[in-house]
C-alpha cells in the first residue's frame, strides 16, 4: 500500500521549535516533500529529501530516514504566520501521495 | 515568469450538471497535475497530463475527465455532479525537470448544490 501518516494537530508558542512527523508505507519510494498551506490558500513547496539526513532552508529543516520510513519537518523560531497546515508528500511512480496534513497553531 | 493560473475562482453548480475547470501551467512547462481537496482534508491525486496526453489518473470515477491542449493548458470536467464533489480543485505544475517540487495554482472552489 501507499500511505503517509501525520499527526492531525500540533500547537506551539511563538519563538518555540516544533517538529512535525511523517511516517510512510510505500513501494518505490523516491523521497519526501513538504508543503505548507494556509487557510484558503494553495499549497506551497517547502523542501524535498531524496537522501537520508537533514536539509536546512532558513528556519525550516527537513529530515529523512529511509531505514525507519520516517521523516520530519522542523520549524524553528516559530512566528504567528507559520500557523498553517503542513503536508508531507511522496512521489510514487508518476503520482504524488499526500499525507493527511498537520494543522499547526502558533500561540502568542 | 507567470505562475500557475486557474479559472474560475468559484463555481456553483446544481447536482447532476457538469462543471468545467481550467488551468494554465507555468510558461514553458508541459505537465499539469490535478488534485481534489475536500474541506479539511488532504490532497487526492486526480489526473496527470503531459505533452497533451493523459499519463495517469487517481482513484476517481470516469465522470472525472479532462484534457490538455497544444498550449499545455488543461481542462478538468466533472460530469453528473454529486454533492460530495464539492471541494477545492487544485492544479499544479512541476518545477523545472523535477516533479517532486510542484507549484500550485490558487484553486477553484466547486460547490455542488
PDB file of C-alpha atoms in Angstrom:
ATOM      1  CA  UNK A   1       0.000   0.000   0.000  1.00  0.00           C
ATOM      2  CA  UNK A   2       0.906   3.618  -0.328  1.00  0.00           C
ATOM      3  CA  UNK A   3       0.142   5.810   2.649  1.00  0.00           C
ATOM      4  CA  UNK A   4       1.635   8.550   4.741  1.00  0.00           C
ATOM      5  CA  UNK A   5       0.689   9.321   8.309  1.00  0.00           C
ATOM      6  CA  UNK A   6       0.962  12.586  10.184  1.00  0.00           C
ATOM      7  CA  UNK A   7      -0.388  13.907  13.482  1.00  0.00           C
ATOM      8  CA  UNK A   8      -3.585  15.838  12.895  1.00  0.00           C
ATOM      9  CA  UNK A   9      -2.725  18.828  15.069  1.00  0.00           C
ATOM     10  CA  UNK A  10       0.250  20.440  16.754  1.00  0.00           C
ATOM     11  CA  UNK A  11       0.235  23.539  18.952  1.00  0.00           C
ATOM     12  CA  UNK A  12       3.241  25.621  19.979  1.00  0.00           C
ATOM     13  CA  UNK A  13       4.034  29.127  21.159  1.00  0.00           C
ATOM     14  CA  UNK A  14       5.728  31.895  19.269  1.00  0.00           C
ATOM     15  CA  UNK A  15       9.502  31.584  19.271  1.00  0.00           C
ATOM     16  CA  UNK A  16       9.457  27.866  20.023  1.00  0.00           C
ATOM     17  CA  UNK A  17      10.610  24.904  17.931  1.00  0.00           C
ATOM     18  CA  UNK A  18       8.151  22.333  16.629  1.00  0.00           C
ATOM     19  CA  UNK A  19       8.633  19.039  14.839  1.00  0.00           C
ATOM     20  CA  UNK A  20       6.004  17.556  12.524  1.00  0.00           C
ATOM     21  CA  UNK A  21       6.464  13.866  11.864  1.00  0.00           C
ATOM     22  CA  UNK A  22       5.584  11.807   8.829  1.00  0.00           C
ATOM     23  CA  UNK A  23       5.744   8.040   8.570  1.00  0.00           C
ATOM     24  CA  UNK A  24       5.185   6.237   5.338  1.00  0.00           C
ATOM     25  CA  UNK A  25       4.423   2.883   3.826  1.00  0.00           C
ATOM     26  CA  UNK A  26       5.162   2.981   0.165  1.00  0.00           C
ATOM     27  CA  UNK A  27       6.681   0.972  -2.589  1.00  0.00           C
ATOM     28  CA  UNK A  28       9.142   2.525  -4.984  1.00  0.00           C
ATOM     29  CA  UNK A  29       9.964   5.332  -2.582  1.00  0.00           C
ATOM     30  CA  UNK A  30      11.941   8.206  -4.109  1.00  0.00           C
ATOM     31  CA  UNK A  31      11.940  10.815  -1.363  1.00  0.00           C
ATOM     32  CA  UNK A  32       9.778  13.015   0.815  1.00  0.00           C
ATOM     33  CA  UNK A  33       8.445  16.501   0.096  1.00  0.00           C
ATOM     34  CA  UNK A  34       6.880  19.026   2.444  1.00  0.00           C
ATOM     35  CA  UNK A  35       4.243  21.633   1.627  1.00  0.00           C
ATOM     36  CA  UNK A  36       2.660  24.455   3.596  1.00  0.00           C
ATOM     37  CA  UNK A  37      -0.935  25.516   3.109  1.00  0.00           C
ATOM     38  CA  UNK A  38      -2.571  28.495   4.776  1.00  0.00           C
ATOM     39  CA  UNK A  39      -6.345  28.513   5.183  1.00  0.00           C
ATOM     40  CA  UNK A  40      -7.975  29.345   1.876  1.00  0.00           C
ATOM     41  CA  UNK A  41      -4.675  29.206   0.033  1.00  0.00           C
ATOM     42  CA  UNK A  42      -2.822  26.833  -2.222  1.00  0.00           C
ATOM     43  CA  UNK A  43      -0.021  24.547  -1.030  1.00  0.00           C
ATOM     44  CA  UNK A  44       3.472  25.934  -1.383  1.00  0.00           C
ATOM     45  CA  UNK A  45       6.583  23.785  -1.675  1.00  0.00           C
ATOM     46  CA  UNK A  46       8.936  23.872   1.316  1.00  0.00           C
ATOM     47  CA  UNK A  47      11.533  21.147   0.887  1.00  0.00           C
ATOM     48  CA  UNK A  48      12.435  17.753  -0.516  1.00  0.00           C
ATOM     49  CA  UNK A  49      14.647  14.998   0.878  1.00  0.00           C
ATOM     50  CA  UNK A  50      15.889  12.468  -1.622  1.00  0.00           C
ATOM     51  CA  UNK A  51      18.616  11.163   0.662  1.00  0.00           C
ATOM     52  CA  UNK A  52      18.803  10.420   4.362  1.00  0.00           C
ATOM     53  CA  UNK A  53      19.753  13.308   6.573  1.00  0.00           C
ATOM     54  CA  UNK A  54      18.870  16.885   7.268  1.00  0.00           C
ATOM     55  CA  UNK A  55      18.120  19.609   4.736  1.00  0.00           C
ATOM     56  CA  UNK A  56      18.068  23.162   6.057  1.00  0.00           C
ATOM     57  CA  UNK A  57      16.314  26.119   4.485  1.00  0.00           C
ATOM     58  CA  UNK A  58      16.263  29.121   6.768  1.00  0.00           C
ATOM     59  CA  UNK A  59      14.016  28.500   9.772  1.00  0.00           C
ATOM     60  CA  UNK A  60      12.728  25.260   8.259  1.00  0.00           C
ATOM     61  CA  UNK A  61      14.591  21.958   8.160  1.00  0.00           C
ATOM     62  CA  UNK A  62      13.508  18.573   6.922  1.00  0.00           C
ATOM     63  CA  UNK A  63      14.865  15.167   7.804  1.00  0.00           C
ATOM     64  CA  UNK A  64      14.555  11.743   6.250  1.00  0.00           C
ATOM     65  CA  UNK A  65      15.436   8.269   7.453  1.00  0.00           C
ATOM     66  CA  UNK A  66      14.707   5.649   4.805  1.00  0.00           C
ATOM     67  CA  UNK A  67      15.593   2.787   7.117  1.00  0.00           C
ATOM     68  CA  UNK A  68      12.903   3.938   9.546  1.00  0.00           C
ATOM     69  CA  UNK A  69      10.400   5.027   6.840  1.00  0.00           C
ATOM     70  CA  UNK A  70      10.197   8.309   8.683  1.00  0.00           C
ATOM     71  CA  UNK A  71      10.741  11.958   8.138  1.00  0.00           C
ATOM     72  CA  UNK A  72      10.014  15.216   9.885  1.00  0.00           C
ATOM     73  CA  UNK A  73       9.741  18.921   9.302  1.00  0.00           C
ATOM     74  CA  UNK A  74      11.370  21.125  11.916  1.00  0.00           C
ATOM     75  CA  UNK A  75      10.245  24.713  12.289  1.00  0.00           C
ATOM     76  CA  UNK A  76      12.379  26.998  14.433  1.00  0.00           C
ATOM     77  CA  UNK A  77      11.730  30.447  15.870  1.00  0.00           C
ATOM     78  CA  UNK A  78       8.032  30.000  15.281  1.00  0.00           C
ATOM     79  CA  UNK A  79       6.082  33.008  14.089  1.00  0.00           C
ATOM     80  CA  UNK A  80       2.346  33.585  14.043  1.00  0.00           C
ATOM     81  CA  UNK A  81       2.414  33.411  10.254  1.00  0.00           C
ATOM     82  CA  UNK A  82       3.589  29.802  10.490  1.00  0.00           C
ATOM     83  CA  UNK A  83       0.074  28.808  11.572  1.00  0.00           C
ATOM     84  CA  UNK A  84      -0.985  26.625   8.661  1.00  0.00           C
ATOM     85  CA  UNK A  85      -1.397  23.033   7.570  1.00  0.00           C
ATOM     86  CA  UNK A  86       1.709  21.090   6.658  1.00  0.00           C
ATOM     87  CA  UNK A  87       1.663  18.111   4.319  1.00  0.00           C
ATOM     88  CA  UNK A  88       4.279  15.531   3.607  1.00  0.00           C
ATOM     89  CA  UNK A  89       4.162  14.012   0.137  1.00  0.00           C
ATOM     90  CA  UNK A  90       5.919  11.169  -1.584  1.00  0.00           C
ATOM     91  CA  UNK A  91       6.412  10.942  -5.331  1.00  0.00           C
ATOM     92  CA  UNK A  92       5.366   7.424  -6.220  1.00  0.00           C
ATOM     93  CA  UNK A  93       5.803   6.429  -9.799  1.00  0.00           C
ATOM     94  CA  UNK A  94       4.266   9.299 -11.688  1.00  0.00           C
ATOM     95  CA  UNK A  95       1.983  10.382  -8.874  1.00  0.00           C
ATOM     96  CA  UNK A  96       2.171  12.208  -5.644  1.00  0.00           C
ATOM     97  CA  UNK A  97       0.637  10.788  -2.495  1.00  0.00           C
ATOM     98  CA  UNK A  98      -0.022  13.419   0.147  1.00  0.00           C
ATOM     99  CA  UNK A  99      -0.303  12.823   3.838  1.00  0.00           C
ATOM    100  CA  UNK A 100      -3.491  13.927   5.610  1.00  0.00           C
ATOM    101  CA  UNK A 101      -1.811  17.100   6.874  1.00  0.00           C
ATOM    102  CA  UNK A 102      -0.887  18.505  10.272  1.00  0.00           C
ATOM    103  CA  UNK A 103      -2.542  21.680  11.416  1.00  0.00           C
ATOM    104  CA  UNK A 104      -0.040  23.846  13.266  1.00  0.00           C
ATOM    105  CA  UNK A 105      -1.382  26.519  15.592  1.00  0.00           C
ATOM    106  CA  UNK A 106       1.125  29.063  16.863  1.00  0.00           C
ATOM    107  CA  UNK A 107       0.014  30.821  20.038  1.00  0.00           C
ATOM    108  CA  UNK A 108       1.266  34.232  21.184  1.00  0.00           C
TER     109      UNK A 108
ATOM    110  CA  UNK B   1       7.600  34.001 -15.291  1.00  0.00           C
ATOM    111  CA  UNK B   2       3.885  33.747 -14.650  1.00  0.00           C
ATOM    112  CA  UNK B   3       2.755  31.133 -12.155  1.00  0.00           C
ATOM    113  CA  UNK B   4       0.020  28.563 -12.430  1.00  0.00           C
ATOM    114  CA  UNK B   5      -3.361  30.124 -13.115  1.00  0.00           C
ATOM    115  CA  UNK B   6      -6.810  28.639 -12.659  1.00  0.00           C
ATOM    116  CA  UNK B   7     -10.320  29.728 -13.502  1.00  0.00           C
ATOM    117  CA  UNK B   8     -12.901  30.269 -12.290  1.00  0.00           C
ATOM    118  CA  UNK B   9     -12.126  31.039  -8.663  1.00  0.00           C
ATOM    119  CA  UNK B  10     -15.513  29.825  -7.533  1.00  0.00           C
ATOM    120  CA  UNK B  11     -18.091  27.681  -9.262  1.00  0.00           C
ATOM    121  CA  UNK B  12     -21.556  26.775  -8.048  1.00  0.00           C
ATOM    122  CA  UNK B  13     -23.429  24.050  -9.876  1.00  0.00           C
ATOM    123  CA  UNK B  14     -26.542  22.021  -9.186  1.00  0.00           C
ATOM    124  CA  UNK B  15     -26.333  18.300  -8.649  1.00  0.00           C
ATOM    125  CA  UNK B  16     -26.392  16.326 -11.885  1.00  0.00           C
ATOM    126  CA  UNK B  17     -24.885  19.095 -14.005  1.00  0.00           C
ATOM    127  CA  UNK B  18     -21.380  19.342 -15.449  1.00  0.00           C
ATOM    128  CA  UNK B  19     -18.514  21.530 -14.251  1.00  0.00           C
ATOM    129  CA  UNK B  20     -15.516  22.642 -16.294  1.00  0.00           C
ATOM    130  CA  UNK B  21     -12.390  23.918 -14.596  1.00  0.00           C
ATOM    131  CA  UNK B  22      -9.372  25.381 -16.363  1.00  0.00           C
ATOM    132  CA  UNK B  23      -5.673  25.584 -15.634  1.00  0.00           C
ATOM    133  CA  UNK B  24      -2.624  27.080 -17.292  1.00  0.00           C
ATOM    134  CA  UNK B  25       0.761  25.761 -16.131  1.00  0.00           C
ATOM    135  CA  UNK B  26       3.906  27.760 -15.645  1.00  0.00           C
ATOM    136  CA  UNK B  27       5.008  29.137 -19.003  1.00  0.00           C
ATOM    137  CA  UNK B  28       7.056  26.569 -20.877  1.00  0.00           C
ATOM    138  CA  UNK B  29       6.083  23.665 -18.615  1.00  0.00           C
ATOM    139  CA  UNK B  30       4.349  20.767 -20.263  1.00  0.00           C
ATOM    140  CA  UNK B  31       2.941  18.891 -17.260  1.00  0.00           C
ATOM    141  CA  UNK B  32      -0.244  19.549 -15.340  1.00  0.00           C
ATOM    142  CA  UNK B  33      -1.428  17.695 -12.245  1.00  0.00           C
ATOM    143  CA  UNK B  34      -4.975  17.960 -10.912  1.00  0.00           C
ATOM    144  CA  UNK B  35      -5.869  17.374  -7.260  1.00  0.00           C
ATOM    145  CA  UNK B  36      -9.079  17.383  -5.257  1.00  0.00           C
ATOM    146  CA  UNK B  37      -9.061  18.715  -1.705  1.00  0.00           C
ATOM    147  CA  UNK B  38     -12.287  18.252   0.206  1.00  0.00           C
ATOM    148  CA  UNK B  39     -12.819  20.648   3.103  1.00  0.00           C
ATOM    149  CA  UNK B  40     -10.393  19.983   5.916  1.00  0.00           C
ATOM    150  CA  UNK B  41      -8.800  17.044   4.154  1.00  0.00           C
ATOM    151  CA  UNK B  42      -5.612  16.281   2.297  1.00  0.00           C
ATOM    152  CA  UNK B  43      -4.968  16.378  -1.419  1.00  0.00           C
ATOM    153  CA  UNK B  44      -6.125  13.492  -3.562  1.00  0.00           C
ATOM    154  CA  UNK B  45      -4.419  12.987  -6.909  1.00  0.00           C
ATOM    155  CA  UNK B  46      -6.878  13.151  -9.812  1.00  0.00           C
ATOM    156  CA  UNK B  47      -5.098  13.340 -13.157  1.00  0.00           C
ATOM    157  CA  UNK B  48      -1.707  13.966 -14.717  1.00  0.00           C
ATOM    158  CA  UNK B  49      -1.264  15.362 -18.217  1.00  0.00           C
ATOM    159  CA  UNK B  50       1.976  15.807 -20.069  1.00  0.00           C
ATOM    160  CA  UNK B  51       2.624  16.774 -23.667  1.00  0.00           C
ATOM    161  CA  UNK B  52      -1.081  16.588 -24.430  1.00  0.00           C
ATOM    162  CA  UNK B  53      -1.540  13.049 -23.145  1.00  0.00           C
ATOM    163  CA  UNK B  54      -3.158  11.664 -20.018  1.00  0.00           C
ATOM    164  CA  UNK B  55      -0.285   9.918 -18.232  1.00  0.00           C
ATOM    165  CA  UNK B  56      -2.000   8.728 -15.098  1.00  0.00           C
ATOM    166  CA  UNK B  57      -5.184   9.046 -13.098  1.00  0.00           C
ATOM    167  CA  UNK B  58      -6.070   8.586  -9.485  1.00  0.00           C
ATOM    168  CA  UNK B  59      -8.801   6.520  -7.930  1.00  0.00           C
ATOM    169  CA  UNK B  60     -11.738   8.577  -9.197  1.00  0.00           C
ATOM    170  CA  UNK B  61     -14.757   7.528 -11.267  1.00  0.00           C
ATOM    171  CA  UNK B  62     -14.794   8.073 -15.039  1.00  0.00           C
ATOM    172  CA  UNK B  63     -17.085  11.090 -14.716  1.00  0.00           C
ATOM    173  CA  UNK B  64     -13.898  12.941 -13.774  1.00  0.00           C
ATOM    174  CA  UNK B  65     -12.087  13.566 -17.021  1.00  0.00           C
ATOM    175  CA  UNK B  66     -10.025  16.179 -18.724  1.00  0.00           C
ATOM    176  CA  UNK B  67      -7.707  17.083 -21.500  1.00  0.00           C
ATOM    177  CA  UNK B  68      -4.619  19.083 -22.262  1.00  0.00           C
ATOM    178  CA  UNK B  69      -4.423  21.492 -25.144  1.00  0.00           C
ATOM    179  CA  UNK B  70      -1.496  22.142 -27.518  1.00  0.00           C
ATOM    180  CA  UNK B  71      -0.524  25.205 -25.470  1.00  0.00           C
ATOM    181  CA  UNK B  72      -0.339  22.888 -22.400  1.00  0.00           C
ATOM    182  CA  UNK B  73      -3.293  24.452 -20.644  1.00  0.00           C
ATOM    183  CA  UNK B  74      -5.702  21.910 -19.260  1.00  0.00           C
ATOM    184  CA  UNK B  75      -9.359  21.419 -18.568  1.00  0.00           C
ATOM    185  CA  UNK B  76     -10.963  19.254 -15.885  1.00  0.00           C
ATOM    186  CA  UNK B  77     -14.525  18.133 -16.455  1.00  0.00           C
ATOM    187  CA  UNK B  78     -16.736  16.683 -13.778  1.00  0.00           C
ATOM    188  CA  UNK B  79     -19.937  15.174 -15.110  1.00  0.00           C
ATOM    189  CA  UNK B  80     -23.117  14.212 -13.260  1.00  0.00           C
ATOM    190  CA  UNK B  81     -22.106  16.295 -10.260  1.00  0.00           C
ATOM    191  CA  UNK B  82     -22.689  14.870  -6.814  1.00  0.00           C
ATOM    192  CA  UNK B  83     -22.785  16.728  -3.523  1.00  0.00           C
ATOM    193  CA  UNK B  84     -19.540  15.082  -2.411  1.00  0.00           C
ATOM    194  CA  UNK B  85     -17.743  16.617  -5.393  1.00  0.00           C
ATOM    195  CA  UNK B  86     -17.808  19.907  -3.523  1.00  0.00           C
ATOM    196  CA  UNK B  87     -14.143  20.656  -2.930  1.00  0.00           C
ATOM    197  CA  UNK B  88     -11.175  22.803  -3.816  1.00  0.00           C
ATOM    198  CA  UNK B  89      -9.668  21.665  -7.099  1.00  0.00           C
ATOM    199  CA  UNK B  90      -6.011  22.434  -7.432  1.00  0.00           C
ATOM    200  CA  UNK B  91      -3.823  22.371 -10.478  1.00  0.00           C
ATOM    201  CA  UNK B  92      -0.051  22.048 -10.183  1.00  0.00           C
ATOM    202  CA  UNK B  93       2.913  22.405 -12.459  1.00  0.00           C
ATOM    203  CA  UNK B  94       6.186  20.636 -11.575  1.00  0.00           C
ATOM    204  CA  UNK B  95       9.142  22.921 -11.024  1.00  0.00           C
ATOM    205  CA  UNK B  96      11.800  22.550 -13.667  1.00  0.00           C
ATOM    206  CA  UNK B  97      12.593  18.984 -14.565  1.00  0.00           C
ATOM    207  CA  UNK B  98      11.869  17.550 -11.147  1.00  0.00           C
ATOM    208  CA  UNK B  99       8.287  16.712 -10.398  1.00  0.00           C
ATOM    209  CA  UNK B 100       8.615  16.479  -6.641  1.00  0.00           C
ATOM    210  CA  UNK B 101       8.642  20.286  -6.438  1.00  0.00           C
ATOM    211  CA  UNK B 102       5.167  21.272  -7.542  1.00  0.00           C
ATOM    212  CA  UNK B 103       3.820  24.783  -7.924  1.00  0.00           C
ATOM    213  CA  UNK B 104       0.116  25.100  -7.297  1.00  0.00           C
ATOM    214  CA  UNK B 105      -2.465  27.434  -8.726  1.00  0.00           C
ATOM    215  CA  UNK B 106      -4.907  29.238  -6.440  1.00  0.00           C
ATOM    216  CA  UNK B 107      -7.557  26.588  -6.999  1.00  0.00           C
ATOM    217  CA  UNK B 108     -11.196  26.518  -7.994  1.00  0.00           C
ATOM    218  CA  UNK B 109     -13.740  26.142  -5.210  1.00  0.00           C
ATOM    219  CA  UNK B 110     -16.548  23.984  -6.587  1.00  0.00           C
ATOM    220  CA  UNK B 111     -19.807  23.904  -4.673  1.00  0.00           C
ATOM    221  CA  UNK B 112     -22.487  21.432  -5.716  1.00  0.00           C
ATOM    222  CA  UNK B 113     -25.984  22.375  -4.547  1.00  0.00           C
TER     223      UNK B 113
END
